[in-house]
Amino acid sequence: MNTQLTKKIFLSIMMAAGIGTLILSCAKKEKIVYESTADIPANREMIAELTSPPNVPTPVGKRKAKLLKVDMEILEQEGEMTNGVRYVYWTFGGTVPGSFIRTRVGDEVEFHLKNHPENKLPHNIDLHAVTGPGGGAESSFVAPGHEKVFSFKTLNPGLYVYHCATAPVGMHIANGMYGLILVEPEGGLPLVDKEYYIMQGDFYTKGANGERGLQPFDMQKAVDEKADYVVFNGKMGALTGDNAITANVGETVRLFVGNGGPNLVSSFHVIGEIFDKVHVEGGDMINENVQTTLIPAGGAAIVEFKVDVPGTFILVDHSIFRAFNKGALGMLKVGGEKNMTIYSGELEDGIYQPEGGGIQKMPSTNSVAESEIPAKSMEEKMKFGKAAYMQTCFACHQGEGQGIANAFPPLAKSDYLNADVNRAIDIILHGKTGEITVNGQKYNSVMTAQTLSDEEVANVLTYVYNSWGNSKKDVTPTMVKSVRNR
Amino acid sequence: MILSPFFRVALTMIGIIVVNIASAQSENMVMVKGGTYIPLYGVDSTAVTVDAFTMDVYPVTNKEYLKFVQEHPEWKKSKVKRLFADGNYLVNWESDEFFGDQLADDAAITNVSWFAAKKYCECQGKRLPTVDEWEYAAMADKSNPDARKKESYNQLILDWYEAPKTFNNSIGSTFKNYWGIYDLHGLVWEWTMDFNSVLISGESRKDVDKDSNLFCGSAAVGASDLMNYAAFMRYAFRGSLKANYAIRNLGFRCVQTKGPNNKNLTY
């Protein structure tokens, strides 16, 4: 009896052990777990796909770690900050921010940094994804007309900033020398429907915001941290109008958001959306249900959200004057079916009249600076007018003067506008509060008085009157002056 | 009266020597008075004394350099040794003895290596300026020997960094400075004899603790001192060079001193 029992126990132990071994060996075959990401072998070569913002390369998916060759060219080139304002950008790959690099953990990146022969200055690159002195800066210091090669292994998954670190470092960054490199975990990030690349930066120009012509970099303003422009993707309007990013109702959107600085910290927010997930600071930690996420200069975050209703969602730095006055504004246009349960739209428009009211006024000094360069021709008037429109009027009246239903009246084919030019001038100069009827629709909101010179008012109104099916009036500074003085 | 043949030869030789010296000394060169200056990285203790020297009024031009390679064929585009000049040497020249229609006669020669520039100056009985000599002459604007504190002077330099394709502009197209020298700013970078004696590594943020007189004054790289930025970029540029590099925006000019070298020369 005893022996039989012992035998039974012995057998069952053997069986259990056997099954255990079987399971262990199976697990071993399926997946090798490396003690350190530094041990992940990288075998085959692969040329890295680089993309310009707002696009990102194909996800890494299930691919193994590879020898990834990255070819990056540095270009110093003139570009447009906003209508009529030119700026010499220094770029990685010809864009601000620079080309997006997508890797996975364990990749061995062979980085080729090429400095175009026509460039004036030496440059280098510091990638925050690099473990090593200077993040690669030391090994990549490259004179114009030369190419430097160095390699590194991606040890930590995450979203990282890269930037130029040549003296004077601040100036190289301020001129646009930054971008993002993503290191995906093994197996890749979960797949989503839409992915985009957005990076904020602050710019410092000799002339004030909007001053036309080629604007040189202003070191003193940069030192004082007084930015003239705070923008997404290198310029005003890089993500608005036709350049807006898009998605459809029901899709999940993932934004790779970086902040190049050089100075300002971003309070990244999408108006009308809640981030379902935020990879805080671009790392492993995931926070859920976030309204605004802080992105430090030289830092990044991955934000994800499902879009449930159609419409235009505005991306902003919620340090809000930067958004509406300095350019930190982008758009996500979502198409698809409405969902009245989630968002009804306006249901009712009642009358509410507390005492007071009155006109709001922008703070201004008594003297309005005349725009320095008066328009010489109708063509120029239209050009300058458009520039002023995009800066001042666009946020409410929209790109094609269509306005926003129930909130801001349209300027396109507007009976109210065309009926009385002096009234239009007066509204720009002194603001307007209260109910008006435009094209049969009632509007009841507030427009603030605008601080514009006679010249600028004339230009912007001429632009509006000669666009979008309006009555083609030519508004002169004299007309504006007479309204101002009455 | 007939001179003896010996006497005639001797006279001719003297004549040649006199002409040579005269042309080397005075033609398109001006005197820069010596003095003491505090370089950009400056604190008082780092003041540098520069002895008097004469400097070329203009950078060396394509035309002048063409003459040089004709006289010294080992410096022709196809003959030059890679050790002395990299693959970008005279890269825009159409052939060994023709720089083509794209480059102006009187534009500064660029895409030349340090070795080539040094040789050129030696063949003229001159030499490359030291960093200190170059910086000393170049801190002048139109009316002041040291204009580095003037905003307009610094803005002019910073503007050039942003102006494309200046290398093909004619010499003399920028301003004449206090010493009578043109184009130190606004056309091309220029080689200096001891360009790499400055310890700028690729990692500029680290250089502040380098044990060199350039960066021990790192406190001077303060926020308010804009002049550092204009000059800093020059030092960074020099730091990125190797002696066989030939670069599109990099030319040179020569100087002369009484002795073969200045006493500050550190090469």
PDB file of N, CA and C in Angstrom, chain A residues 76 87-88 90 117-122 124 126 133-135 137-138 141-146 148 163 165-169 171-172 175 206 214-217 219-220 223, chain B residues 86 88 151 155 158-167 187 189 200-206 223-224 226 229 232-233 236-242 245-249:
ATOM      1  N   GLU A  76      20.036  75.474 -44.871  1.00  0.00           N
ATOM      2  CA  GLU A  76      19.697  76.825 -44.403  1.00  0.00           C
ATOM      3  C   GLU A  76      18.939  77.478 -45.540  1.00  0.00           C
ATOM      4  N   TYR A  87      11.591  84.521 -43.426  1.00  0.00           N
ATOM      5  CA  TYR A  87      12.531  84.201 -42.359  1.00  0.00           C
ATOM      6  C   TYR A  87      13.518  83.164 -42.871  1.00  0.00           C
ATOM      7  N   VAL A  88      14.781  83.283 -42.481  1.00  0.00           N
ATOM      8  CA  VAL A  88      15.751  82.259 -42.876  1.00  0.00           C
ATOM      9  C   VAL A  88      15.757  81.158 -41.820  1.00  0.00           C
ATOM     10  N   TRP A  90      16.884  77.432 -40.401  1.00  0.00           N
ATOM     11  CA  TRP A  90      17.917  76.398 -40.474  1.00  0.00           C
ATOM     12  C   TRP A  90      17.204  75.088 -40.185  1.00  0.00           C
ATOM     13  N   PRO A 117      26.659  72.093 -48.991  1.00  0.00           N
ATOM     14  CA  PRO A 117      27.825  72.949 -49.276  1.00  0.00           C
ATOM     15  C   PRO A 117      27.506  74.442 -49.278  1.00  0.00           C
ATOM     16  N   GLU A 118      26.276  74.815 -49.623  1.00  0.00           N
ATOM     17  CA  GLU A 118      25.956  76.242 -49.682  1.00  0.00           C
ATOM     18  C   GLU A 118      25.662  76.828 -48.309  1.00  0.00           C
ATOM     19  N   ASN A 119      25.551  75.997 -47.313  1.00  0.00           N
ATOM     20  CA  ASN A 119      25.299  76.499 -45.964  1.00  0.00           C
ATOM     21  C   ASN A 119      26.487  77.294 -45.465  1.00  0.00           C
ATOM     22  N   LYS A 120      26.196  78.240 -44.574  1.00  0.00           N
ATOM     23  CA  LYS A 120      27.262  79.094 -44.061  1.00  0.00           C
ATOM     24  C   LYS A 120      27.902  78.517 -42.818  1.00  0.00           C
ATOM     25  N   LEU A 121      27.139  77.698 -42.088  1.00  0.00           N
ATOM     26  CA  LEU A 121      27.572  77.375 -40.729  1.00  0.00           C
ATOM     27  C   LEU A 121      27.768  75.886 -40.487  1.00  0.00           C
ATOM     28  N   PRO A 122      28.618  75.581 -39.504  1.00  0.00           N
ATOM     29  CA  PRO A 122      28.717  74.189 -39.088  1.00  0.00           C
ATOM     30  C   PRO A 122      27.516  73.851 -38.205  1.00  0.00           C
ATOM     31  N   ASN A 124      25.459  70.344 -35.872  1.00  0.00           N
ATOM     32  CA  ASN A 124      25.549  68.971 -35.377  1.00  0.00           C
ATOM     33  C   ASN A 124      24.161  68.552 -34.916  1.00  0.00           C
ATOM     34  N   ASP A 126      22.004  66.617 -31.620  1.00  0.00           N
ATOM     35  CA  ASP A 126      21.894  65.971 -30.314  1.00  0.00           C
ATOM     36  C   ASP A 126      20.526  65.308 -30.293  1.00  0.00           C
ATOM     37  N   PRO A 133      27.689  60.655 -24.737  1.00  0.00           N
ATOM     38  CA  PRO A 133      27.984  62.070 -24.479  1.00  0.00           C
ATOM     39  C   PRO A 133      27.454  62.985 -25.582  1.00  0.00           C
ATOM     40  N   GLY A 134      26.764  64.013 -25.147  1.00  0.00           N
ATOM     41  CA  GLY A 134      26.271  65.008 -26.107  1.00  0.00           C
ATOM     42  C   GLY A 134      25.114  64.508 -26.954  1.00  0.00           C
ATOM     43  N   GLY A 135      24.662  63.292 -26.731  1.00  0.00           N
ATOM     44  CA  GLY A 135      23.562  62.754 -27.537  1.00  0.00           C
ATOM     45  C   GLY A 135      23.910  62.678 -29.017  1.00  0.00           C
ATOM     46  N   ALA A 137      26.089  64.846 -30.411  1.00  0.00           N
ATOM     47  CA  ALA A 137      26.565  66.153 -30.862  1.00  0.00           C
ATOM     48  C   ALA A 137      28.074  66.146 -31.109  1.00  0.00           C
ATOM     49  N   GLU A 138      28.789  65.488 -30.224  1.00  0.00           N
ATOM     50  CA  GLU A 138      30.241  65.495 -30.328  1.00  0.00           C
ATOM     51  C   GLU A 138      30.719  64.828 -31.606  1.00  0.00           C
ATOM     52  N   PHE A 141      29.574  66.952 -35.385  1.00  0.00           N
ATOM     53  CA  PHE A 141      29.882  68.359 -35.696  1.00  0.00           C
ATOM     54  C   PHE A 141      30.421  68.431 -37.122  1.00  0.00           C
ATOM     55  N   VAL A 142      29.663  69.035 -38.004  1.00  0.00           N
ATOM     56  CA  VAL A 142      29.991  68.905 -39.424  1.00  0.00           C
ATOM     57  C   VAL A 142      30.041  70.267 -40.123  1.00  0.00           C
ATOM     58  N   ALA A 143      31.140  70.497 -40.858  1.00  0.00           N
ATOM     59  CA  ALA A 143      31.320  71.741 -41.601  1.00  0.00           C
ATOM     60  C   ALA A 143      30.492  71.692 -42.881  1.00  0.00           C
ATOM     61  N   PRO A 144      30.164  72.873 -43.464  1.00  0.00           N
ATOM     62  CA  PRO A 144      29.425  72.883 -44.727  1.00  0.00           C
ATOM     63  C   PRO A 144      30.146  72.054 -45.784  1.00  0.00           C
ATOM     64  N   GLY A 145      29.385  71.309 -46.567  1.00  0.00           N
ATOM     65  CA  GLY A 145      29.993  70.499 -47.615  1.00  0.00           C
ATOM     66  C   GLY A 145      30.582  69.201 -47.106  1.00  0.00           C
ATOM     67  N   HIS A 146      30.244  68.823 -45.882  1.00  0.00           N
ATOM     68  CA  HIS A 146      30.762  67.583 -45.337  1.00  0.00           C
ATOM     69  C   HIS A 146      29.644  66.715 -44.766  1.00  0.00           C
ATOM     70  N   LYS A 148      29.013  63.659 -41.664  1.00  0.00           N
ATOM     71  CA  LYS A 148      29.558  62.914 -40.525  1.00  0.00           C
ATOM     72  C   LYS A 148      28.679  61.692 -40.294  1.00  0.00           C
ATOM     73  N   HIS A 163      17.871  67.988 -31.753  1.00  0.00           N
ATOM     74  CA  HIS A 163      18.109  69.397 -32.082  1.00  0.00           C
ATOM     75  C   HIS A 163      19.575  69.628 -32.353  1.00  0.00           C
ATOM     76  N   ALA A 165      23.125  71.442 -31.637  1.00  0.00           N
ATOM     77  CA  ALA A 165      23.751  71.903 -30.392  1.00  0.00           C
ATOM     78  C   ALA A 165      25.071  72.605 -30.667  1.00  0.00           C
ATOM     79  N   THR A 166      25.119  73.334 -31.779  1.00  0.00           N
ATOM     80  CA  THR A 166      26.322  74.086 -32.126  1.00  0.00           C
ATOM     81  C   THR A 166      26.191  75.506 -31.576  1.00  0.00           C
ATOM     82  N   ALA A 167      27.315  76.073 -31.141  1.00  0.00           N
ATOM     83  CA  ALA A 167      27.289  77.428 -30.583  1.00  0.00           C
ATOM     84  C   ALA A 167      26.960  78.443 -31.669  1.00  0.00           C
ATOM     85  N   PRO A 168      26.133  79.444 -31.367  1.00  0.00           N
ATOM     86  CA  PRO A 168      25.336  79.595 -30.153  1.00  0.00           C
ATOM     87  C   PRO A 168      24.086  78.708 -30.217  1.00  0.00           C
ATOM     88  N   VAL A 169      24.000  77.793 -29.285  1.00  0.00           N
ATOM     89  CA  VAL A 169      22.984  76.746 -29.321  1.00  0.00           C
ATOM     90  C   VAL A 169      21.567  77.322 -29.448  1.00  0.00           C
ATOM     91  N   MET A 171      20.485  80.011 -30.703  1.00  0.00           N
ATOM     92  CA  MET A 171      20.174  80.572 -32.016  1.00  0.00           C
ATOM     93  C   MET A 171      19.873  79.465 -33.029  1.00  0.00           C
ATOM     94  N   HIS A 172      20.626  78.383 -32.959  1.00  0.00           N
ATOM     95  CA  HIS A 172      20.384  77.278 -33.893  1.00  0.00           C
ATOM     96  C   HIS A 172      18.998  76.677 -33.659  1.00  0.00           C
ATOM     97  N   ASN A 175      16.181  79.067 -34.777  1.00  0.00           N
ATOM     98  CA  ASN A 175      15.986  79.135 -36.221  1.00  0.00           C
ATOM     99  C   ASN A 175      15.336  77.884 -36.794  1.00  0.00           C
ATOM    100  N   LYS A 206      13.330  90.588 -35.699  1.00  0.00           N
ATOM    101  CA  LYS A 206      13.680  92.001 -35.491  1.00  0.00           C
ATOM    102  C   LYS A 206      12.407  92.845 -35.463  1.00  0.00           C
ATOM    103  N   LEU A 214      11.827  90.408 -45.099  1.00  0.00           N
ATOM    104  CA  LEU A 214      12.716  89.388 -44.539  1.00  0.00           C
ATOM    105  C   LEU A 214      13.119  89.831 -43.142  1.00  0.00           C
ATOM    106  N   GLN A 215      12.738  89.051 -42.159  1.00  0.00           N
ATOM    107  CA  GLN A 215      12.986  89.426 -40.772  1.00  0.00           C
ATOM    108  C   GLN A 215      14.184  88.678 -40.214  1.00  0.00           C
ATOM    109  N   PRO A 216      15.219  89.409 -39.786  1.00  0.00           N
ATOM    110  CA  PRO A 216      16.345  88.701 -39.167  1.00  0.00           C
ATOM    111  C   PRO A 216      16.007  88.238 -37.755  1.00  0.00           C
ATOM    112  N   PHE A 217      16.743  87.257 -37.312  1.00  0.00           N
ATOM    113  CA  PHE A 217      16.615  86.741 -35.955  1.00  0.00           C
ATOM    114  C   PHE A 217      17.035  87.829 -34.960  1.00  0.00           C
ATOM    115  N   MET A 219      18.451  88.333 -31.386  1.00  0.00           N
ATOM    116  CA  MET A 219      19.051  87.642 -30.247  1.00  0.00           C
ATOM    117  C   MET A 219      18.567  88.212 -28.918  1.00  0.00           C
ATOM    118  N   GLN A 220      18.421  89.543 -28.868  1.00  0.00           N
ATOM    119  CA  GLN A 220      18.033  90.149 -27.592  1.00  0.00           C
ATOM    120  C   GLN A 220      16.644  89.678 -27.154  1.00  0.00           C
ATOM    121  N   VAL A 223      16.871  86.214 -25.836  1.00  0.00           N
ATOM    122  CA  VAL A 223      17.438  86.180 -24.491  1.00  0.00           C
ATOM    123  C   VAL A 223      16.375  86.616 -23.474  1.00  0.00           C
TER     124      VAL A 223
ATOM    125  N   ASP B  86      40.603  68.295 -49.867  1.00  0.00           N
ATOM    126  CA  ASP B  86      39.616  67.223 -50.037  1.00  0.00           C
ATOM    127  C   ASP B  86      38.878  67.336 -51.378  1.00  0.00           C
ATOM    128  N   ASN B  88      36.296  68.573 -52.372  1.00  0.00           N
ATOM    129  CA  ASN B  88      35.601  69.806 -52.734  1.00  0.00           C
ATOM    130  C   ASN B  88      36.556  70.904 -53.217  1.00  0.00           C
ATOM    131  N   GLU B 151      25.681  98.018 -31.952  1.00  0.00           N
ATOM    132  CA  GLU B 151      24.658  97.085 -32.374  1.00  0.00           C
ATOM    133  C   GLU B 151      24.641  96.916 -33.888  1.00  0.00           C
ATOM    134  N   GLN B 155      24.805  93.491 -35.985  1.00  0.00           N
ATOM    135  CA  GLN B 155      23.664  93.104 -36.803  1.00  0.00           C
ATOM    136  C   GLN B 155      24.110  92.820 -38.232  1.00  0.00           C
ATOM    137  N   LEU B 158      25.535  89.375 -38.281  1.00  0.00           N
ATOM    138  CA  LEU B 158      24.477  88.367 -38.147  1.00  0.00           C
ATOM    139  C   LEU B 158      23.631  88.285 -39.416  1.00  0.00           C
ATOM    140  N   ASP B 159      23.417  89.463 -40.057  1.00  0.00           N
ATOM    141  CA  ASP B 159      22.640  89.463 -41.300  1.00  0.00           C
ATOM    142  C   ASP B 159      23.328  88.629 -42.376  1.00  0.00           C
ATOM    143  N   TRP B 160      24.652  88.717 -42.394  1.00  0.00           N
ATOM    144  CA  TRP B 160      25.372  87.959 -43.425  1.00  0.00           C
ATOM    145  C   TRP B 160      25.161  86.457 -43.264  1.00  0.00           C
ATOM    146  N   TYR B 161      25.065  86.022 -42.021  1.00  0.00           N
ATOM    147  CA  TYR B 161      24.849  84.597 -41.793  1.00  0.00           C
ATOM    148  C   TYR B 161      23.577  84.133 -42.475  1.00  0.00           C
ATOM    149  N   GLU B 162      22.657  85.058 -42.682  1.00  0.00           N
ATOM    150  CA  GLU B 162      21.360  84.693 -43.247  1.00  0.00           C
ATOM    151  C   GLU B 162      21.242  85.032 -44.729  1.00  0.00           C
ATOM    152  N   ALA B 163      22.299  85.634 -45.302  1.00  0.00           N
ATOM    153  CA  ALA B 163      22.214  86.021 -46.707  1.00  0.00           C
ATOM    154  C   ALA B 163      22.799  84.912 -47.577  1.00  0.00           C
ATOM    155  N   PRO B 164      22.015  84.387 -48.525  1.00  0.00           N
ATOM    156  CA  PRO B 164      22.522  83.271 -49.321  1.00  0.00           C
ATOM    157  C   PRO B 164      23.480  83.697 -50.432  1.00  0.00           C
ATOM    158  N   LYS B 165      24.352  82.793 -50.837  1.00  0.00           N
ATOM    159  CA  LYS B 165      25.207  82.923 -52.026  1.00  0.00           C
ATOM    160  C   LYS B 165      26.027  84.202 -52.091  1.00  0.00           C
ATOM    161  N   THR B 166      26.591  84.619 -50.985  1.00  0.00           N
ATOM    162  CA  THR B 166      27.416  85.832 -51.023  1.00  0.00           C
ATOM    163  C   THR B 166      28.811  85.541 -51.560  1.00  0.00           C
ATOM    164  N   PHE B 167      29.169  84.260 -51.652  1.00  0.00           N
ATOM    165  CA  PHE B 167      30.538  83.934 -52.040  1.00  0.00           C
ATOM    166  C   PHE B 167      30.873  84.395 -53.456  1.00  0.00           C
ATOM    167  N   LEU B 187      31.167  88.681 -47.051  1.00  0.00           N
ATOM    168  CA  LEU B 187      31.404  87.986 -48.310  1.00  0.00           C
ATOM    169  C   LEU B 187      31.615  86.493 -48.066  1.00  0.00           C
ATOM    170  N   TRP B 189      33.804  83.442 -45.293  1.00  0.00           N
ATOM    171  CA  TRP B 189      34.669  83.180 -44.147  1.00  0.00           C
ATOM    172  C   TRP B 189      36.115  83.212 -44.640  1.00  0.00           C
ATOM    173  N   ILE B 200      37.368  74.272 -29.690  1.00  0.00           N
ATOM    174  CA  ILE B 200      35.928  74.050 -29.768  1.00  0.00           C
ATOM    175  C   ILE B 200      35.738  72.621 -30.229  1.00  0.00           C
ATOM    176  N   SER B 201      35.117  71.850 -29.404  1.00  0.00           N
ATOM    177  CA  SER B 201      34.810  70.490 -29.825  1.00  0.00           C
ATOM    178  C   SER B 201      33.453  70.547 -30.482  1.00  0.00           C
ATOM    179  N   GLY B 202      32.975  69.416 -30.954  1.00  0.00           N
ATOM    180  CA  GLY B 202      31.649  69.408 -31.555  1.00  0.00           C
ATOM    181  C   GLY B 202      30.575  69.716 -30.545  1.00  0.00           C
ATOM    182  N   GLU B 203      30.892  69.492 -29.299  1.00  0.00           N
ATOM    183  CA  GLU B 203      29.896  69.642 -28.260  1.00  0.00           C
ATOM    184  C   GLU B 203      30.120  70.991 -27.602  1.00  0.00           C
ATOM    185  N   SER B 204      29.510  72.018 -28.171  1.00  0.00           N
ATOM    186  CA  SER B 204      29.833  73.363 -27.748  1.00  0.00           C
ATOM    187  C   SER B 204      29.413  73.666 -26.315  1.00  0.00           C
ATOM    188  N   ARG B 205      28.383  72.916 -25.840  1.00  0.00           N
ATOM    189  CA  ARG B 205      27.903  73.230 -24.495  1.00  0.00           C
ATOM    190  C   ARG B 205      28.900  72.805 -23.432  1.00  0.00           C
ATOM    191  N   LYS B 206      29.788  71.884 -23.838  1.00  0.00           N
ATOM    192  CA  LYS B 206      30.748  71.365 -22.887  1.00  0.00           C
ATOM    193  C   LYS B 206      31.980  72.247 -22.814  1.00  0.00           C
ATOM    194  N   ALA B 223      24.160  86.783 -21.150  1.00  0.00           N
ATOM    195  CA  ALA B 223      22.983  87.048 -21.945  1.00  0.00           C
ATOM    196  C   ALA B 223      23.063  88.370 -22.692  1.00  0.00           C
ATOM    197  N   SER B 224      23.585  89.387 -22.042  1.00  0.00           N
ATOM    198  CA  SER B 224      23.465  90.723 -22.613  1.00  0.00           C
ATOM    199  C   SER B 224      24.516  91.005 -23.670  1.00  0.00           C
ATOM    200  N   LEU B 226      25.767  90.752 -26.803  1.00  0.00           N
ATOM    201  CA  LEU B 226      25.441  90.249 -28.122  1.00  0.00           C
ATOM    202  C   LEU B 226      26.657  90.031 -28.993  1.00  0.00           C
ATOM    203  N   TYR B 229      27.853  86.609 -29.809  1.00  0.00           N
ATOM    204  CA  TYR B 229      27.170  85.697 -30.703  1.00  0.00           C
ATOM    205  C   TYR B 229      27.678  85.796 -32.125  1.00  0.00           C
ATOM    206  N   PHE B 232      31.081  84.293 -31.883  1.00  0.00           N
ATOM    207  CA  PHE B 232      31.012  82.899 -31.462  1.00  0.00           C
ATOM    208  C   PHE B 232      30.821  81.973 -32.661  1.00  0.00           C
ATOM    209  N   MET B 233      30.012  82.430 -33.582  1.00  0.00           N
ATOM    210  CA  MET B 233      29.732  81.600 -34.746  1.00  0.00           C
ATOM    211  C   MET B 233      30.975  81.459 -35.610  1.00  0.00           C
ATOM    212  N   ALA B 236      33.032  78.903 -33.846  1.00  0.00           N
ATOM    213  CA  ALA B 236      32.424  77.586 -34.047  1.00  0.00           C
ATOM    214  C   ALA B 236      32.740  77.076 -35.446  1.00  0.00           C
ATOM    215  N   PHE B 237      32.658  77.981 -36.410  1.00  0.00           N
ATOM    216  CA  PHE B 237      32.958  77.589 -37.786  1.00  0.00           C
ATOM    217  C   PHE B 237      34.401  77.094 -37.894  1.00  0.00           C
ATOM    218  N   ARG B 238      35.321  77.871 -37.341  1.00  0.00           N
ATOM    219  CA  ARG B 238      36.728  77.458 -37.401  1.00  0.00           C
ATOM    220  C   ARG B 238      36.914  76.103 -36.731  1.00  0.00           C
ATOM    221  N   GLY B 239      36.184  75.925 -35.634  1.00  0.00           N
ATOM    222  CA  GLY B 239      36.308  74.667 -34.891  1.00  0.00           C
ATOM    223  C   GLY B 239      35.846  73.454 -35.684  1.00  0.00           C
ATOM    224  N   SER B 240      35.009  73.680 -36.694  1.00  0.00           N
ATOM    225  CA  SER B 240      34.487  72.546 -37.456  1.00  0.00           C
ATOM    226  C   SER B 240      35.416  72.150 -38.593  1.00  0.00           C
ATOM    227  N   LEU B 241      36.500  72.902 -38.779  1.00  0.00           N
ATOM    228  CA  LEU B 241      37.343  72.703 -39.965  1.00  0.00           C
ATOM    229  C   LEU B 241      38.486  71.738 -39.736  1.00  0.00           C
ATOM    230  N   LYS B 242      38.906  71.121 -40.823  1.00  0.00           N
ATOM    231  CA  LYS B 242      40.193  70.444 -40.861  1.00  0.00           C
ATOM    232  C   LYS B 242      40.977  71.086 -41.994  1.00  0.00           C
ATOM    233  N   TYR B 245      40.013  70.645 -45.670  1.00  0.00           N
ATOM    234  CA  TYR B 245      38.650  70.960 -46.099  1.00  0.00           C
ATOM    235  C   TYR B 245      38.666  72.101 -47.118  1.00  0.00           C
ATOM    236  N   ALA B 246      37.804  71.979 -48.105  1.00  0.00           N
ATOM    237  CA  ALA B 246      37.599  73.068 -49.063  1.00  0.00           C
ATOM    238  C   ALA B 246      36.109  73.361 -49.066  1.00  0.00           C
ATOM    239  N   ILE B 247      35.737  74.586 -48.732  1.00  0.00           N
ATOM    240  CA  ILE B 247      34.337  74.897 -48.454  1.00  0.00           C
ATOM    241  C   ILE B 247      33.866  76.079 -49.297  1.00  0.00           C
ATOM    242  N   ARG B 248      32.617  75.978 -49.727  1.00  0.00           N
ATOM    243  CA  ARG B 248      32.025  76.958 -50.633  1.00  0.00           C
ATOM    244  C   ARG B 248      32.104  78.387 -50.114  1.00  0.00           C
ATOM    245  N   ASN B 249      31.915  78.573 -48.845  1.00  0.00           N
ATOM    246  CA  ASN B 249      31.877  79.934 -48.303  1.00  0.00           C
ATOM    247  C   ASN B 249      33.148  80.318 -47.567  1.00  0.00           C
TER     248      ASN B 249
END
